[in-house]
Amino acid sequence: MKPEPLGFFEKVYEVARLVPYGRVTSYGAIAKYLGASRSARIVGYAMNSSHNKDVPAHRVVNRNGLLTGKHHFEGTNLMQQLLENEGVKVIDNQIQNFKEVFWDPSKALLDETS
DNA sequence: TCAATGACCTGCC
DNA sequence: GGGCAGGCCATTG
């Protein structure tokens, strides 16, 4: 369980932690930032292991802005509650204004003057 | 070691 | 423009 010291997972955790408050990102965005847009599934898999980490997995959703992984949280609406608590409008597991709350790692890290 | 699965994405019909 | 199928990389049984 230790392919590399700083493998894909760690990178995913890093980006997930870099997600600002009230902002969300997508698996594809992280994967793309890591240079593995085709390995978007791995990013989600990393989140699965991020349960024990301090990774805000609730800020990470799919490309459609749908809380696909909310099923993996404690409660059924915990993920939604967390996002709403941060100011993100979530209705029926669907993030409203996803385009506005969307946080692109590559773009944000590239231009931090947001 | 092999095979199947998975919080997805992209491309094609 | 919408829906369906395949593929990608890594982990677990």
mmCIF file of C-alpha atoms (C1' of nucleotides) in Angstrom:
data_model
loop_
_atom_site.group_PDB
_atom_site.id
_atom_site.type_symbol
_atom_site.label_atom_id
_atom_site.label_comp_id
_atom_site.label_asym_id
_atom_site.label_seq_id
_atom_site.Cartn_x
_atom_site.Cartn_y
_atom_site.Cartn_z
ATOM 1 C CA MET A 1 0.000 0.000 0.000
ATOM 2 C CA LYS A 2 2.832 2.325 -0.664
ATOM 3 C CA PRO A 3 3.612 2.540 -4.343
ATOM 4 C CA GLU A 4 5.264 5.936 -3.956
ATOM 5 C CA PRO A 5 6.053 8.454 -1.216
ATOM 6 C CA LEU A 6 4.105 11.193 -2.927
ATOM 7 C CA GLY A 7 1.757 9.346 -5.206
ATOM 8 C CA PHE A 8 -1.436 10.251 -6.899
ATOM 9 C CA PHE A 9 -3.490 10.166 -3.736
ATOM 10 C CA GLU A 10 -1.380 12.667 -1.861
ATOM 11 C CA LYS A 11 -1.659 15.052 -4.751
ATOM 12 C CA VAL A 12 -5.397 14.682 -4.793
ATOM 13 C CA TYR A 13 -5.545 15.343 -1.084
ATOM 14 C CA GLU A 14 -3.437 18.425 -1.516
ATOM 15 C CA VAL A 15 -5.680 19.898 -4.175
ATOM 16 C CA ALA A 16 -8.799 18.962 -2.260
ATOM 17 C CA ARG A 17 -7.440 20.766 0.781
ATOM 18 C CA LEU A 18 -6.600 23.781 -1.357
ATOM 19 C CA VAL A 19 -10.238 24.207 -2.254
ATOM 20 C CA PRO A 20 -11.322 27.556 -0.781
ATOM 21 C CA TYR A 21 -14.280 27.984 1.500
ATOM 22 C CA GLY A 22 -17.624 28.013 -0.258
ATOM 23 C CA ARG A 23 -16.029 26.645 -3.396
ATOM 24 C CA VAL A 24 -16.191 23.253 -5.059
ATOM 25 C CA THR A 25 -14.194 21.390 -7.654
ATOM 26 C CA SER A 26 -14.620 18.336 -9.824
ATOM 27 C CA TYR A 27 -12.738 15.084 -10.083
ATOM 28 C CA GLY A 28 -11.877 15.783 -13.676
ATOM 29 C CA ALA A 29 -10.427 19.158 -12.742
ATOM 30 C CA ILE A 30 -8.142 17.611 -10.170
ATOM 31 C CA ALA A 31 -7.234 14.776 -12.468
ATOM 32 C CA LYS A 32 -6.523 17.223 -15.233
ATOM 33 C CA TYR A 33 -4.406 19.348 -12.940
ATOM 34 C CA LEU A 34 -2.426 16.260 -12.075
ATOM 35 C CA GLY A 35 -2.131 15.505 -15.748
ATOM 36 C CA ALA A 36 -4.386 12.481 -15.668
ATOM 37 C CA SER A 37 -7.694 13.603 -17.045
ATOM 38 C CA ARG A 38 -8.326 10.018 -18.042
ATOM 39 C CA SER A 39 -7.835 8.823 -14.498
ATOM 40 C CA ALA A 40 -10.687 10.776 -13.067
ATOM 41 C CA ARG A 41 -11.918 7.595 -11.425
ATOM 42 C CA ILE A 42 -8.736 7.298 -9.462
ATOM 43 C CA VAL A 43 -9.336 10.734 -8.007
ATOM 44 C CA GLY A 44 -12.689 9.590 -6.732
ATOM 45 C CA TYR A 45 -11.079 6.474 -5.410
ATOM 46 C CA ALA A 46 -8.595 8.595 -3.514
ATOM 47 C CA MET A 47 -11.486 10.417 -1.900
ATOM 48 C CA ASN A 48 -12.788 7.079 -0.818
ATOM 49 C CA SER A 49 -9.579 6.673 1.135
ATOM 50 C CA SER A 50 -9.687 10.278 2.264
ATOM 51 C CA HIS A 51 -12.224 9.375 4.905
ATOM 52 C CA ASN A 52 -9.477 9.216 7.502
ATOM 53 C CA LYS A 53 -7.709 12.243 6.138
ATOM 54 C CA ASP A 54 -8.503 15.894 6.622
ATOM 55 C CA VAL A 55 -9.698 16.153 3.072
ATOM 56 C CA PRO A 56 -12.935 18.078 2.469
ATOM 57 C CA ALA A 57 -14.368 15.491 0.144
ATOM 58 C CA HIS A 58 -17.684 17.272 0.304
ATOM 59 C CA ARG A 59 -16.145 20.018 -1.794
ATOM 60 C CA VAL A 60 -15.349 17.582 -4.522
ATOM 61 C CA VAL A 61 -18.126 16.624 -6.878
ATOM 62 C CA ASN A 62 -18.496 15.260 -10.363
ATOM 63 C CA ARG A 63 -18.427 17.243 -13.590
ATOM 64 C CA ASN A 64 -22.177 17.819 -13.443
ATOM 65 C CA GLY A 65 -21.923 19.337 -9.982
ATOM 66 C CA LEU A 66 -23.857 16.421 -8.625
ATOM 67 C CA LEU A 67 -23.055 15.048 -5.188
ATOM 68 C CA THR A 68 -22.443 11.570 -6.429
ATOM 69 C CA GLY A 69 -20.366 10.647 -3.412
ATOM 70 C CA LYS A 70 -22.790 11.879 -0.815
ATOM 71 C CA HIS A 71 -23.795 8.288 -0.400
ATOM 72 C CA HIS A 72 -20.409 7.613 1.099
ATOM 73 C CA PHE A 73 -20.796 10.124 3.885
ATOM 74 C CA GLU A 74 -22.251 9.418 7.270
ATOM 75 C CA GLY A 75 -25.684 10.847 6.771
ATOM 76 C CA THR A 76 -27.574 10.952 3.532
ATOM 77 C CA ASN A 77 -27.617 14.741 3.433
ATOM 78 C CA LEU A 78 -24.425 15.413 5.372
ATOM 79 C CA MET A 79 -22.488 16.363 2.292
ATOM 80 C CA GLN A 80 -25.279 18.626 1.167
ATOM 81 C CA GLN A 81 -25.505 20.193 4.592
ATOM 82 C CA LEU A 82 -21.796 20.899 4.640
ATOM 83 C CA LEU A 83 -21.909 22.602 1.277
ATOM 84 C CA GLU A 84 -24.945 24.627 2.181
ATOM 85 C CA ASN A 85 -23.194 25.576 5.377
ATOM 86 C CA GLU A 86 -20.410 27.048 3.285
ATOM 87 C CA GLY A 87 -22.877 29.058 1.249
ATOM 88 C CA VAL A 88 -23.155 26.634 -1.644
ATOM 89 C CA LYS A 89 -26.720 26.133 -2.714
ATOM 90 C CA VAL A 90 -27.447 22.489 -3.106
ATOM 91 C CA ILE A 91 -30.805 21.172 -4.184
ATOM 92 C CA ASP A 92 -31.493 17.490 -4.553
ATOM 93 C CA ASN A 93 -27.782 16.690 -4.477
ATOM 94 C CA GLN A 94 -27.333 19.151 -7.317
ATOM 95 C CA ILE A 95 -25.155 22.199 -6.784
ATOM 96 C CA GLN A 96 -26.814 25.404 -7.898
ATOM 97 C CA ASN A 97 -24.669 28.000 -9.658
ATOM 98 C CA PHE A 98 -22.090 25.293 -10.000
ATOM 99 C CA LYS A 99 -20.314 27.404 -12.566
ATOM 100 C CA GLU A 100 -19.872 30.173 -10.005
ATOM 101 C CA VAL A 101 -18.817 28.028 -7.091
ATOM 102 C CA PHE A 102 -16.664 25.906 -9.325
ATOM 103 C CA TRP A 103 -13.006 26.144 -8.411
ATOM 104 C CA ASP A 104 -10.484 25.141 -11.012
ATOM 105 C CA PRO A 105 -7.168 24.078 -9.424
ATOM 106 C CA SER A 106 -5.070 24.597 -12.514
ATOM 107 C CA LYS A 107 -6.569 28.007 -13.100
ATOM 108 C CA ALA A 108 -6.612 29.063 -9.447
ATOM 109 C CA LEU A 109 -3.065 27.900 -8.826
ATOM 110 C CA LEU A 110 -2.026 29.549 -12.032
ATOM 111 C CA ASP A 111 -3.622 32.853 -11.252
ATOM 112 C CA GLU A 112 -3.970 33.294 -7.535
ATOM 113 C CA THR A 113 -5.053 36.882 -7.950
ATOM 114 C CA SER A 114 -8.664 35.887 -7.977
ATOM 115 C "C1'" DT B 1 -1.196 -13.414 -9.441
ATOM 116 C "C1'" DC B 2 -5.645 -12.719 -11.779
ATOM 117 C "C1'" DA B 3 -10.001 -10.702 -11.973
ATOM 118 C "C1'" DA B 4 -13.544 -7.427 -10.733
ATOM 119 C "C1'" DT B 5 -14.920 -3.060 -9.090
ATOM 120 C "C1'" DG B 6 -15.154 2.043 -8.559
ATOM 121 C "C1'" DA B 7 -17.225 9.215 -5.255
ATOM 122 C "C1'" DC B 8 -15.618 9.359 -13.326
ATOM 123 C "C1'" DC B 9 -14.834 11.357 -18.043
ATOM 124 C "C1'" DT B 10 -14.723 11.490 -23.100
ATOM 125 C "C1'" DG B 11 -16.212 10.066 -27.444
ATOM 126 C "C1'" DC B 12 -19.380 8.179 -30.675
ATOM 127 C "C1'" DC B 13 -24.163 6.936 -32.500
ATOM 128 C "C1'" DG C 1 -28.834 17.942 -28.777
ATOM 129 C "C1'" DG C 2 -29.406 13.693 -26.017
ATOM 130 C "C1'" DG C 3 -28.321 8.952 -24.808
ATOM 131 C "C1'" DC C 4 -25.283 4.870 -24.674
ATOM 132 C "C1'" DA C 5 -20.981 2.424 -24.312
ATOM 133 C "C1'" DG C 6 -16.066 2.072 -23.579
ATOM 134 C "C1'" DG C 7 -11.817 3.209 -21.259
ATOM 135 C "C1'" DC C 8 -8.829 4.964 -18.031
ATOM 136 C "C1'" DC C 9 -5.604 3.914 -13.433
ATOM 137 C "C1'" DA C 10 -5.471 2.166 -8.875
ATOM 138 C "C1'" DT C 11 -7.218 -0.665 -5.025
ATOM 139 C "C1'" DT C 12 -9.237 -4.709 -2.992
ATOM 140 C "C1'" DG C 13 -10.865 -9.716 -2.742
#
